[in-house]
PDB file of C-alpha atoms in Angstrom:
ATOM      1  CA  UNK A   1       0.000   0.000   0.000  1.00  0.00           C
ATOM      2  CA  UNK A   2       1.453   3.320  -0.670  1.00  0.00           C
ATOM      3  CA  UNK A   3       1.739   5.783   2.317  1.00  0.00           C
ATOM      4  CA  UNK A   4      -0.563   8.772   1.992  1.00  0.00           C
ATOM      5  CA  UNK A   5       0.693  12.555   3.296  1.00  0.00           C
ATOM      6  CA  UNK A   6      -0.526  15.183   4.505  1.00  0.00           C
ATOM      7  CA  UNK A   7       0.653  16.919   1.633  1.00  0.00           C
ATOM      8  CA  UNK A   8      -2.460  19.202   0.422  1.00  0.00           C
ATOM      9  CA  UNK A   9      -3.367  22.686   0.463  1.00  0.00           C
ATOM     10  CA  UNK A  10      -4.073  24.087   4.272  1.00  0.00           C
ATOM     11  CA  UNK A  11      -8.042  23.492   3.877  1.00  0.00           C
ATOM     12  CA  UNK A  12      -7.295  19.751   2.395  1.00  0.00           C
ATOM     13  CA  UNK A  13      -4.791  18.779   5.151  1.00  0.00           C
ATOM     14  CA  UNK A  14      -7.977  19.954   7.446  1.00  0.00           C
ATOM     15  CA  UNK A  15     -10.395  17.758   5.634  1.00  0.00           C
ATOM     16  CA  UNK A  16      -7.613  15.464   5.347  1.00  0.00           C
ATOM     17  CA  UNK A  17      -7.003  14.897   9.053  1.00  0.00           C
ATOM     18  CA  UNK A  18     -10.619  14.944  10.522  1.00  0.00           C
ATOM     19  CA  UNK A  19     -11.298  12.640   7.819  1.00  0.00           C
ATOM     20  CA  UNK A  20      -8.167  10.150   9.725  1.00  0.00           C
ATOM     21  CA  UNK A  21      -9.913  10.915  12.787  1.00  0.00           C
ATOM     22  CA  UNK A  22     -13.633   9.549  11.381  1.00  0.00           C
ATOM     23  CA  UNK A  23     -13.491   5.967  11.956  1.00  0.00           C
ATOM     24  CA  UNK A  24     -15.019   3.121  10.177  1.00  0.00           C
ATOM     25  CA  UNK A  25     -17.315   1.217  12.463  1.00  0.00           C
ATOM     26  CA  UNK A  26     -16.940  -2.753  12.100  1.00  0.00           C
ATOM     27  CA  UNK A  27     -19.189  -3.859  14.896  1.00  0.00           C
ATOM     28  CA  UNK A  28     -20.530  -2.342  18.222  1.00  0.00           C
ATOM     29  CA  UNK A  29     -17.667  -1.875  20.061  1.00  0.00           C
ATOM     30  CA  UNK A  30     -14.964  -1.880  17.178  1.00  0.00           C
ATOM     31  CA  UNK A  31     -13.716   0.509  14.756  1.00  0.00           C
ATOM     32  CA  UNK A  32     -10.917   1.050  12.207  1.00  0.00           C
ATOM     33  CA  UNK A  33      -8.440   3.737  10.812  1.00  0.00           C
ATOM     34  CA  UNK A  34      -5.739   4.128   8.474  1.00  0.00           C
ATOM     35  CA  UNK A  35      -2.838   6.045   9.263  1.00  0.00           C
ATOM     36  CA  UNK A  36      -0.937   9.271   7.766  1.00  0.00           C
ATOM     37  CA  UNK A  37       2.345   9.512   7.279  1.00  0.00           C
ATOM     38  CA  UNK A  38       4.324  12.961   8.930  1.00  0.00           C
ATOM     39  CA  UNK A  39       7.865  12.516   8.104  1.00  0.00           C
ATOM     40  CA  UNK A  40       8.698   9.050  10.159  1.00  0.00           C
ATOM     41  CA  UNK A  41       9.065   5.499   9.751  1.00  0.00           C
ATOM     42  CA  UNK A  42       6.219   4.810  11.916  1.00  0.00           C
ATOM     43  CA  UNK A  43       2.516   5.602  12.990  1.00  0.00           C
ATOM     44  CA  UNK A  44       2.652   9.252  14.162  1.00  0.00           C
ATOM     45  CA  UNK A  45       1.778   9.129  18.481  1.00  0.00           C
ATOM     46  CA  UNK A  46      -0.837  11.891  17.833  1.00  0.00           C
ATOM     47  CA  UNK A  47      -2.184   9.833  14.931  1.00  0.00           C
ATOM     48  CA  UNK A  48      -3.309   6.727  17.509  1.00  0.00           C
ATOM     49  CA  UNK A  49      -4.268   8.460  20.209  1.00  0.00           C
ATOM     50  CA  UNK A  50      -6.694  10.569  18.595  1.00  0.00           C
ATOM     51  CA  UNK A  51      -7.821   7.504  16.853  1.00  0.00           C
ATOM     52  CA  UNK A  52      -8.624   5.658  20.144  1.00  0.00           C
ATOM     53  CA  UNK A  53     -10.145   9.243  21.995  1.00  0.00           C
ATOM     54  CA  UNK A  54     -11.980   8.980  18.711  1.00  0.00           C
ATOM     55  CA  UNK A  55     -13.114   4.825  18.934  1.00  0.00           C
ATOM     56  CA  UNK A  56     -14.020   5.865  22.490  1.00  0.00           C
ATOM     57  CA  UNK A  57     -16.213   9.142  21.644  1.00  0.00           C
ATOM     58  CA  UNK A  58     -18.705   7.014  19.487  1.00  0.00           C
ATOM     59  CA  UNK A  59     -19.360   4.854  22.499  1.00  0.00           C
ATOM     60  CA  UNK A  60     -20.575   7.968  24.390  1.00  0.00           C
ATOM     61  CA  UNK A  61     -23.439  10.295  24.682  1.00  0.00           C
ATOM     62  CA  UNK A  62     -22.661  13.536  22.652  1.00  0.00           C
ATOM     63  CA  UNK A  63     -23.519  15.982  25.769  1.00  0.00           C
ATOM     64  CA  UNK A  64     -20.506  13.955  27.547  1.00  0.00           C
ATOM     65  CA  UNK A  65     -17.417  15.587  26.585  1.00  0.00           C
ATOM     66  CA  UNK A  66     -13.797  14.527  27.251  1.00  0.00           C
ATOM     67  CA  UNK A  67     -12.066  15.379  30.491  1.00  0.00           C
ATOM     68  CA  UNK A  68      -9.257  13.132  30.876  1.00  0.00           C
ATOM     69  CA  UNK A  69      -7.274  10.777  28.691  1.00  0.00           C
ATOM     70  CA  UNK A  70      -4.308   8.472  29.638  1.00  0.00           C
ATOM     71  CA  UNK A  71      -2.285   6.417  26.935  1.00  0.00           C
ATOM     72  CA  UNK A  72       0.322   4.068  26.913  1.00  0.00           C
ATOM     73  CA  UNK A  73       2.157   3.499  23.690  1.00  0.00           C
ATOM     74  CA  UNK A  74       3.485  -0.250  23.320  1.00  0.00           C
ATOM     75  CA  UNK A  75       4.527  -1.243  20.201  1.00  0.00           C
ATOM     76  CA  UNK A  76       5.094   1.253  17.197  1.00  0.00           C
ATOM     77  CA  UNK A  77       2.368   0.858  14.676  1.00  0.00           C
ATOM     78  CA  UNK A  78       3.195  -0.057  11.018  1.00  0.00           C
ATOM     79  CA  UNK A  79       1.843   2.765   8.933  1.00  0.00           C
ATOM     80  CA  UNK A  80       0.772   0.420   5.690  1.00  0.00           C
ATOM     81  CA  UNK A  81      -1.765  -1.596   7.729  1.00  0.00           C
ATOM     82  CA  UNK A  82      -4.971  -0.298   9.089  1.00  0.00           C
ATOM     83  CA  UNK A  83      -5.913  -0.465  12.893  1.00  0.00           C
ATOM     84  CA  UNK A  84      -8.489  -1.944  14.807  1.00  0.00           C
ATOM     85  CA  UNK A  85      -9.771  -0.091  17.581  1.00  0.00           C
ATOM     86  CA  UNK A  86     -11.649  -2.246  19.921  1.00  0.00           C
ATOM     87  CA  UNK A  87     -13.564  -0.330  22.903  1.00  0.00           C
ATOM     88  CA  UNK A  88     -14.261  -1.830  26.421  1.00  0.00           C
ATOM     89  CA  UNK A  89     -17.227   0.358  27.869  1.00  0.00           C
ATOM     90  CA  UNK A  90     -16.192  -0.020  31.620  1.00  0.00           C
ATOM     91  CA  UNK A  91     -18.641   2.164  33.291  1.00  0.00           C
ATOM     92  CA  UNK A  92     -21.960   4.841  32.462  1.00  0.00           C
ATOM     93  CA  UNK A  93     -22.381   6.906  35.416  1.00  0.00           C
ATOM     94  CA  UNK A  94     -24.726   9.892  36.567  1.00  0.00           C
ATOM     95  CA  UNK A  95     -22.223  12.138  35.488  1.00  0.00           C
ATOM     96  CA  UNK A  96     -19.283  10.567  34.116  1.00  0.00           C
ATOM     97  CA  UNK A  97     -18.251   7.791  31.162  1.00  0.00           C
ATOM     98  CA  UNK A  98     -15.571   5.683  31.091  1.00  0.00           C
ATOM     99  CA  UNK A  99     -13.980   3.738  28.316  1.00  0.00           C
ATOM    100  CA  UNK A 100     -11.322   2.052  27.487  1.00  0.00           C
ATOM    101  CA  UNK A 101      -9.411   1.250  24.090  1.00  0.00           C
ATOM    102  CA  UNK A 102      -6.946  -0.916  22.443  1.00  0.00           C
ATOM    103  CA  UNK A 103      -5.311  -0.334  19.217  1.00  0.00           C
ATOM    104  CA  UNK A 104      -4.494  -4.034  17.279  1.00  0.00           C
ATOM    105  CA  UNK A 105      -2.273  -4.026  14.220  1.00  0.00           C
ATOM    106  CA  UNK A 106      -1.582  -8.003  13.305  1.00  0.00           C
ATOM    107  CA  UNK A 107      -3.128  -9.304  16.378  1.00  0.00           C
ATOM    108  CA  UNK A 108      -1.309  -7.745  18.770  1.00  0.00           C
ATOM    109  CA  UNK A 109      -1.699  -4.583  20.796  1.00  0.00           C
ATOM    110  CA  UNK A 110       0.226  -1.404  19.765  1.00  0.00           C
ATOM    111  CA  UNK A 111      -1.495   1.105  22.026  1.00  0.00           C
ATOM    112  CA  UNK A 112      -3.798   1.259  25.140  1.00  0.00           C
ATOM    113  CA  UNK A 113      -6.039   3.967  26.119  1.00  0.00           C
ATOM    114  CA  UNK A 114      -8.356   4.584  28.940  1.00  0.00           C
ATOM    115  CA  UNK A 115     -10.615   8.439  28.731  1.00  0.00           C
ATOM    116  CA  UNK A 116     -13.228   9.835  30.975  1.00  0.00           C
ATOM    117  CA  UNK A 117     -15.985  11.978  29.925  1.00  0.00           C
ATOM    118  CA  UNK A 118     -18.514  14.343  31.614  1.00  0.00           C
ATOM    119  CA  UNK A 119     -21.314  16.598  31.328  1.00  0.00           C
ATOM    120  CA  UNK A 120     -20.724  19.846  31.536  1.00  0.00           C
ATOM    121  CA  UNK A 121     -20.734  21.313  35.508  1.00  0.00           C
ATOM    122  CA  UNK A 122     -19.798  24.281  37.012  1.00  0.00           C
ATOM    123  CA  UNK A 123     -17.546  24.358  40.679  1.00  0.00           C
ATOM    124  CA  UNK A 124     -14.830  26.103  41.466  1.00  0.00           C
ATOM    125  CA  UNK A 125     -12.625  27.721  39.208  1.00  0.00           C
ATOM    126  CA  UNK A 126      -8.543  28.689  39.188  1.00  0.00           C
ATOM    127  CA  UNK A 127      -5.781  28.445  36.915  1.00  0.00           C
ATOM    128  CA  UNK A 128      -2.034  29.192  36.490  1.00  0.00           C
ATOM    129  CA  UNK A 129      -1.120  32.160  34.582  1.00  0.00           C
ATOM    130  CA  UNK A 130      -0.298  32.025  30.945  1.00  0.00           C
ATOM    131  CA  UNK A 131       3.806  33.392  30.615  1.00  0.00           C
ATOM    132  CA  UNK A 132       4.871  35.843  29.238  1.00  0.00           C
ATOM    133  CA  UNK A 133       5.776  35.059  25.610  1.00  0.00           C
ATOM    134  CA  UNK A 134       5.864  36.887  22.467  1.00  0.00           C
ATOM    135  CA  UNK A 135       2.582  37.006  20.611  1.00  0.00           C
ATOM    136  CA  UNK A 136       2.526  34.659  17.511  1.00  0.00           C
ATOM    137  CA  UNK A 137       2.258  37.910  14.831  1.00  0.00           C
ATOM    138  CA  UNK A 138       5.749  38.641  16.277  1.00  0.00           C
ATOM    139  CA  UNK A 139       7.121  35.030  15.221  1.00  0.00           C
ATOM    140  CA  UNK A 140       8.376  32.721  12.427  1.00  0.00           C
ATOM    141  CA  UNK A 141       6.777  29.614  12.010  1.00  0.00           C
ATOM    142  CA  UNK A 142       8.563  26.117  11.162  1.00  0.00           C
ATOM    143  CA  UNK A 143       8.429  26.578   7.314  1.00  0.00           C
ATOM    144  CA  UNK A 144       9.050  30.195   7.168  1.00  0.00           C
ATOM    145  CA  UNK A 145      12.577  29.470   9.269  1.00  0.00           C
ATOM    146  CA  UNK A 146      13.181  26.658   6.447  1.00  0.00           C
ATOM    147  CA  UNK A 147      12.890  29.266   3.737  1.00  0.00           C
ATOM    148  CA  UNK A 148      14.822  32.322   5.939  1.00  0.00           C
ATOM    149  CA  UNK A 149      17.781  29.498   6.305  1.00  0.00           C
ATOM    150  CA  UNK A 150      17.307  27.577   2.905  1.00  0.00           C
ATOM    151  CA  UNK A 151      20.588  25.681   2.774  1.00  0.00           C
ATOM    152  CA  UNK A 152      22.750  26.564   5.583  1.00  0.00           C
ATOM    153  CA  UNK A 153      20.171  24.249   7.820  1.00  0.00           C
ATOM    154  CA  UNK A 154      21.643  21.099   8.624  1.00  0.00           C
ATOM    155  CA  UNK A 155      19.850  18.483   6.090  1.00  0.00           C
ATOM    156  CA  UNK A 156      17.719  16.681   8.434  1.00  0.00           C
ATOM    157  CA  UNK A 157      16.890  19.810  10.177  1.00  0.00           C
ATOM    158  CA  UNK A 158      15.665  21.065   6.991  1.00  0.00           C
ATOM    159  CA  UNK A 159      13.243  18.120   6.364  1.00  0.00           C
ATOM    160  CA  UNK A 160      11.729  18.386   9.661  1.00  0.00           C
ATOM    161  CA  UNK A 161      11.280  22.249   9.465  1.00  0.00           C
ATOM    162  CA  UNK A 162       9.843  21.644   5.444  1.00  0.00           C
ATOM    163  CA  UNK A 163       7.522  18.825   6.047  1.00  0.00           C
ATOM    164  CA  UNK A 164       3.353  20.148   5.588  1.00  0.00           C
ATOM    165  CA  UNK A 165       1.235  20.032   8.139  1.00  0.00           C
ATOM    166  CA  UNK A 166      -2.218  20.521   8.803  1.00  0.00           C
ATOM    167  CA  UNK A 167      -1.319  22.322  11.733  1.00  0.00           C
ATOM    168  CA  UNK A 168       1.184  26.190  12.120  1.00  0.00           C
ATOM    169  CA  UNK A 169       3.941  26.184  14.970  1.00  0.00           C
ATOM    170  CA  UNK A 170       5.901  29.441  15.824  1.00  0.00           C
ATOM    171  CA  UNK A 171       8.307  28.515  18.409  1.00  0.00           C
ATOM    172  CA  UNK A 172       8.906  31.647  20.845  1.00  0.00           C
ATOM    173  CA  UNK A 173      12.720  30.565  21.573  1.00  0.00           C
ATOM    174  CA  UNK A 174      14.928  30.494  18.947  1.00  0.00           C
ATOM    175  CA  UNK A 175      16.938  26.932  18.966  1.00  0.00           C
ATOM    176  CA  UNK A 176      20.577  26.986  16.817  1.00  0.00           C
ATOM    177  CA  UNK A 177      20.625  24.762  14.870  1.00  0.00           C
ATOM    178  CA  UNK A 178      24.593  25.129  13.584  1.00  0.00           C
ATOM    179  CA  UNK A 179      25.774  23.950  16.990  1.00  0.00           C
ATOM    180  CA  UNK A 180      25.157  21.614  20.580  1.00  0.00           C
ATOM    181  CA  UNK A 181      24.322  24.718  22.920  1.00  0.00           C
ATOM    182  CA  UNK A 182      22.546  23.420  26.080  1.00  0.00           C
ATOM    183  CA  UNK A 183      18.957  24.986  27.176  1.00  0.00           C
ATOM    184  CA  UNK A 184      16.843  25.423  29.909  1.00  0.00           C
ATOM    185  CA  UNK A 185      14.492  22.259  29.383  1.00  0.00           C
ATOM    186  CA  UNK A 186      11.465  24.554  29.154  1.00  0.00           C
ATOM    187  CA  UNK A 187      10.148  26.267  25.280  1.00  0.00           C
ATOM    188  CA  UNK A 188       7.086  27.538  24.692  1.00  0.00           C
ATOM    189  CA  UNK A 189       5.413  26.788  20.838  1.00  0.00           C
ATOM    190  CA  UNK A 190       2.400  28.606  19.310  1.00  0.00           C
ATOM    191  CA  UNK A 191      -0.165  26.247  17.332  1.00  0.00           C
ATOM    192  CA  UNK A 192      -3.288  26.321  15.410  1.00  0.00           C
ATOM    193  CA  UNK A 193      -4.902  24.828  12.337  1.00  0.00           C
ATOM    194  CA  UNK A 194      -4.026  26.323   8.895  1.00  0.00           C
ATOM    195  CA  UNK A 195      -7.949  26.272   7.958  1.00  0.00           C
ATOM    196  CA  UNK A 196     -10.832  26.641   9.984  1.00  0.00           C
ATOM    197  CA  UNK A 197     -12.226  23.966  11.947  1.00  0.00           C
ATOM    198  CA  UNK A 198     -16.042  22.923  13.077  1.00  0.00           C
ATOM    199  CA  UNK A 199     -17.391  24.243  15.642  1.00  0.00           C
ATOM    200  CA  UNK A 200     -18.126  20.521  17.690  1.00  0.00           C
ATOM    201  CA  UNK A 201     -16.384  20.277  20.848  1.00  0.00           C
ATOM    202  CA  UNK A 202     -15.225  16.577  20.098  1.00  0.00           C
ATOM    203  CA  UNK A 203     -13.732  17.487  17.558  1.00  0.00           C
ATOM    204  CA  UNK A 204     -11.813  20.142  18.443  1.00  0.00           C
ATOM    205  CA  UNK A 205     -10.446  17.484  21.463  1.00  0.00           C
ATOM    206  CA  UNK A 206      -9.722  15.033  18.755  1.00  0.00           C
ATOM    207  CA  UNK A 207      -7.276  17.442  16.500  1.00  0.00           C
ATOM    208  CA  UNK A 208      -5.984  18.761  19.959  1.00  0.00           C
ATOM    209  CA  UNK A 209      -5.087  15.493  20.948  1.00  0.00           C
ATOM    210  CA  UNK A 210      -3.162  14.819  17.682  1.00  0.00           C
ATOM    211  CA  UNK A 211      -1.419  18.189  18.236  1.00  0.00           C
ATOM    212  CA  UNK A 212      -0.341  17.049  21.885  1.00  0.00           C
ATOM    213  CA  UNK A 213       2.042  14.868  20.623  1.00  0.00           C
ATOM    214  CA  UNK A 214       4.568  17.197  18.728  1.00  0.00           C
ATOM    215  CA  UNK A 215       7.544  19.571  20.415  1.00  0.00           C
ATOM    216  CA  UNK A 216       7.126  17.590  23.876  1.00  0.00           C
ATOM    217  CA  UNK A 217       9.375  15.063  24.155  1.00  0.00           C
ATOM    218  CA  UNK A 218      12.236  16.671  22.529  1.00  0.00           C
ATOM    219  CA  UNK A 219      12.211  19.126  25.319  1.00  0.00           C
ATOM    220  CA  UNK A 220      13.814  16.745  27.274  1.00  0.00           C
ATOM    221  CA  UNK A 221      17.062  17.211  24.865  1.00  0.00           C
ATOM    222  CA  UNK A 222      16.932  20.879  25.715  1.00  0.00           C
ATOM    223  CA  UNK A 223      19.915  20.402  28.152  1.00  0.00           C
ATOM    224  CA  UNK A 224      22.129  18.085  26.584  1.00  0.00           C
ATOM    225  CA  UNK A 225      23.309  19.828  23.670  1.00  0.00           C
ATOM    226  CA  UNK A 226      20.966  18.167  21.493  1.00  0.00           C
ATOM    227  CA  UNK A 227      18.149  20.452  20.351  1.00  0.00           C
ATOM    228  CA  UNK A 228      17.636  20.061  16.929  1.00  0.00           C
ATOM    229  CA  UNK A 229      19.856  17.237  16.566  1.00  0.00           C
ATOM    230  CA  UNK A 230      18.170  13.923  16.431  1.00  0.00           C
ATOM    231  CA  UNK A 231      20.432  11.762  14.570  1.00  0.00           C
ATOM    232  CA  UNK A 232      21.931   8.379  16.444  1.00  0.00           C
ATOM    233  CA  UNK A 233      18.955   9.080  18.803  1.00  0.00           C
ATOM    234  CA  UNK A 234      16.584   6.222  19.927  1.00  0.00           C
ATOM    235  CA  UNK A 235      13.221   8.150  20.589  1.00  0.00           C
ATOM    236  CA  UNK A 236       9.832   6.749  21.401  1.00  0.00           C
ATOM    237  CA  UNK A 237       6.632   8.216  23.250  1.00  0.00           C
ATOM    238  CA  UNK A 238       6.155   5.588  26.042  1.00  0.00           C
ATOM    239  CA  UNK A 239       2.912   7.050  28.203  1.00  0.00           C
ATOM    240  CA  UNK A 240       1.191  10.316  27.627  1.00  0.00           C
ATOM    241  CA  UNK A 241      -1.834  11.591  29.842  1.00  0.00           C
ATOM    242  CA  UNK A 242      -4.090  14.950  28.707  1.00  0.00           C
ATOM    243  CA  UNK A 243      -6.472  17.057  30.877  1.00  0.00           C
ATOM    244  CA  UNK A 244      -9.299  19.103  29.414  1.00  0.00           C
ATOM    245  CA  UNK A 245     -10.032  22.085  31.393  1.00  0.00           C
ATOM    246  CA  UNK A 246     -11.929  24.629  29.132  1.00  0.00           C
ATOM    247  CA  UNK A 247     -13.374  24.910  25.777  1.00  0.00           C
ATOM    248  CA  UNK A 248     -11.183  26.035  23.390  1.00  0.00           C
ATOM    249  CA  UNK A 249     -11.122  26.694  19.502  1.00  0.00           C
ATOM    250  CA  UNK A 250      -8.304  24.805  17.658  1.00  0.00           C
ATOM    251  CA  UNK A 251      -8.324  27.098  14.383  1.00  0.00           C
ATOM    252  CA  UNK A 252      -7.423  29.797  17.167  1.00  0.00           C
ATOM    253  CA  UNK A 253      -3.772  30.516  18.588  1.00  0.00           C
ATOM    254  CA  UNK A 254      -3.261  28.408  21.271  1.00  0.00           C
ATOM    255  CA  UNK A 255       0.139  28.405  23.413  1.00  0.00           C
ATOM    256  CA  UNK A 256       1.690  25.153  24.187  1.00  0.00           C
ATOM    257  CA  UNK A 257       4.146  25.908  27.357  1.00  0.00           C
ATOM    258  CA  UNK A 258       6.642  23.056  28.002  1.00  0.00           C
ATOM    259  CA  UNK A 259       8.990  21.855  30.587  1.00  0.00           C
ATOM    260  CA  UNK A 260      11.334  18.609  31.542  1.00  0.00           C
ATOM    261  CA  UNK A 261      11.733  18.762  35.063  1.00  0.00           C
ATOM    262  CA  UNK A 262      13.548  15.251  34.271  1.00  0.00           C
ATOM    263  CA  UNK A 263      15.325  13.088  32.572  1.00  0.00           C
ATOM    264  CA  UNK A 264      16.929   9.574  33.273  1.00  0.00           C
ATOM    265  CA  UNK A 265      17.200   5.879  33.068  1.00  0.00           C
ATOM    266  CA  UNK A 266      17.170   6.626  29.534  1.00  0.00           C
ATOM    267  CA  UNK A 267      13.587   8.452  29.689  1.00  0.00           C
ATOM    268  CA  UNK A 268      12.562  12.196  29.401  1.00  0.00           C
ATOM    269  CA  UNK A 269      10.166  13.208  31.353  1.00  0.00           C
ATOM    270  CA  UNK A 270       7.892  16.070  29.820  1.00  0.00           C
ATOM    271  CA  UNK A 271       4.776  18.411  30.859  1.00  0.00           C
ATOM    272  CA  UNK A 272       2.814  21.393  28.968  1.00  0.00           C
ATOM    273  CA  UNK A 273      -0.194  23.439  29.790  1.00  0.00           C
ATOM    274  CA  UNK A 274      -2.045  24.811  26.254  1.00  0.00           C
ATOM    275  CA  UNK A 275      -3.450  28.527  27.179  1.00  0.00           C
ATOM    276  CA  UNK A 276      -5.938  30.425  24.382  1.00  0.00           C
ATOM    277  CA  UNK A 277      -4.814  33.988  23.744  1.00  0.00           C
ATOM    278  CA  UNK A 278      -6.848  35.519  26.134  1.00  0.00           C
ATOM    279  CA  UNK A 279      -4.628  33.428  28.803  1.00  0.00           C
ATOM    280  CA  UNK A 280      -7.105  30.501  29.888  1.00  0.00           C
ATOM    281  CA  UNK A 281      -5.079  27.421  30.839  1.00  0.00           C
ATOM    282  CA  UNK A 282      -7.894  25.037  28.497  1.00  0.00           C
ATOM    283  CA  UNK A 283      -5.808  21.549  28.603  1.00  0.00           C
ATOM    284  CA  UNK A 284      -2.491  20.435  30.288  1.00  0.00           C
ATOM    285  CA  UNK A 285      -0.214  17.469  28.953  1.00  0.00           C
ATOM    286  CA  UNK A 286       2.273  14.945  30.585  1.00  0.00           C
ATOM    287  CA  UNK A 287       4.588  12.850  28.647  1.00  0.00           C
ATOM    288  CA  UNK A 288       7.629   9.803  29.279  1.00  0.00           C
ATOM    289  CA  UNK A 289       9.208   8.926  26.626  1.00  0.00           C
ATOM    290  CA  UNK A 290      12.377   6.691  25.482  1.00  0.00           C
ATOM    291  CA  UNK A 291      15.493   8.890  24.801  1.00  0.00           C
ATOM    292  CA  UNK A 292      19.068   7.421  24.052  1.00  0.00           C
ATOM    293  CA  UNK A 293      21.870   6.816  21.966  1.00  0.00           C
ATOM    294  CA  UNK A 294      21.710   4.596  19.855  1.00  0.00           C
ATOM    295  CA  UNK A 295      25.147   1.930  18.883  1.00  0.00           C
TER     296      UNK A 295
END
């Protein structure tokens, strides 16, 4: 089977991804998706775990909205065969859903997800504040630094920064690419959608989710001379848990804050909170994942 990209005009890769995200239903409880390729060897993190929020979502009332997802990632999925999504419904409450989902690729388990949903209730109410960060009108996004340094990027820095996405980054902190300077393991990344999305909460969870997944782990590198410099690396998402706070509009900017307050036994450990540009902390983000040398 030939791998499909996400290599369309910014309304098509929209289209292009919630299509990924709609799932075939095979039975009651189980569903199936193909995958995308972004630029690796392997099913894209984001890709699955949206799939499985999205497996899960069809098993639950529409007025019940996401709160909480946890993931673990065990096996990296092949990206030329479709996956199975198979949905345990472990509990319908008065006010909250829980479900729980296992991606299958040859008869074996690749991912594992468990979410919790809930209607809509008001309580008390506090947040962190947003920092204090450029705004994203002031900054360059990924393929507008691959065009300012053309060919004095590194080559596989210039793939990464040149591959399409549905989705625009403008990192705040400017990494150097021409050498190993060590960083505070904290950056801060701008995102949205390049088209506009639908207004349906679920969805907007679903292509949040998939966003989740990219600029995280790599923070984790931030202090070891290793920023943009992935090569002889051994990286692989190994858990990642999200928190829904407050509605939020993905087609809107939306700052992704990031820190590593760890990393060893050859794992990073990684955290974000996602603010909206009026500063409301709508979703937070914890991530281990696999980091060494390879050889």
């Amino acid at each position: 089977m030939a791998r499909r990209f996400l290599y369309l005009c910014p309304m098509k890769q929209i289209s292009e991804l919630l299509s990924l995200l709609d799932l075939e239903r095979l039975e009651v409880n189980l569903f199936r998706g193909e995958s995308r390729s972004v630029g690796s060897a392997r099913v894209f993190g984001g890709q699955v775990l949206a799939q499985a929020l999205a497996a899960a979502m069809q098993t639950v009332p529409e007025e019940r909205q996401v709160h909480s997802l946890h993931g673990y990632f065990v096996l990296p999925g092949d990206l030329d065969i479709p996956i199975v999504f198979e949905v345990d419904r472990i509990r319908d409450g008065g006010s909250f859903t829980t479900r729980a989902v296992k991606a299958i690729q040859n008869g074996q388990a690749i991912f594992h997800l468990t979410a919790s949903f809930q209607l809509d209730q008001q309580g008390f109410d506090h947040q962190v504040d947003m920092p204090e960060v450029l705004q994203p009108d002031e900054l360059v996004s990924y393929e507008g630094m691959a065009k300012q340094f053309g060919d004095q990027l590194p080559g596989n820095i210039r793939k990464i920064l040149s591959i399409e996405r549905p989705l625009e980054f403008r990192p705040v902190e400017f990494l150097n690419p021409f050498d190993r300077e060590k960083y505070a393991p904290t950056r801060n990344v701008w995102l949205r959608t390049k088209g506009d999305m639908p207004d349906d909460r679920r969805q907007q969870a679903l292509v949040l989710s998939y966003a989740s997944d990219y600029n995280l782990l790599t923070t984790a590198l931030l202090p070891h001379g290793r920023a943009t410099d992935y090569r002889n690396l051994q990286m692989a998402s190994l858990d990642h848990a999200m928190w829904f706070h407050r509605p939020f509009r993905t087609d809107e900017w939306l700052l992704y804050s990031m820190d590593s307050p760890s990393a060893s036994g050859a794992r990073g450990f990684t955290r974000g909170n996602i603010f909206n540009l009026e500063g409301k902390l709508v979703a937070s983000v914890v991530q281990e994942g696999l980091l060494r040398e390879k050889g």
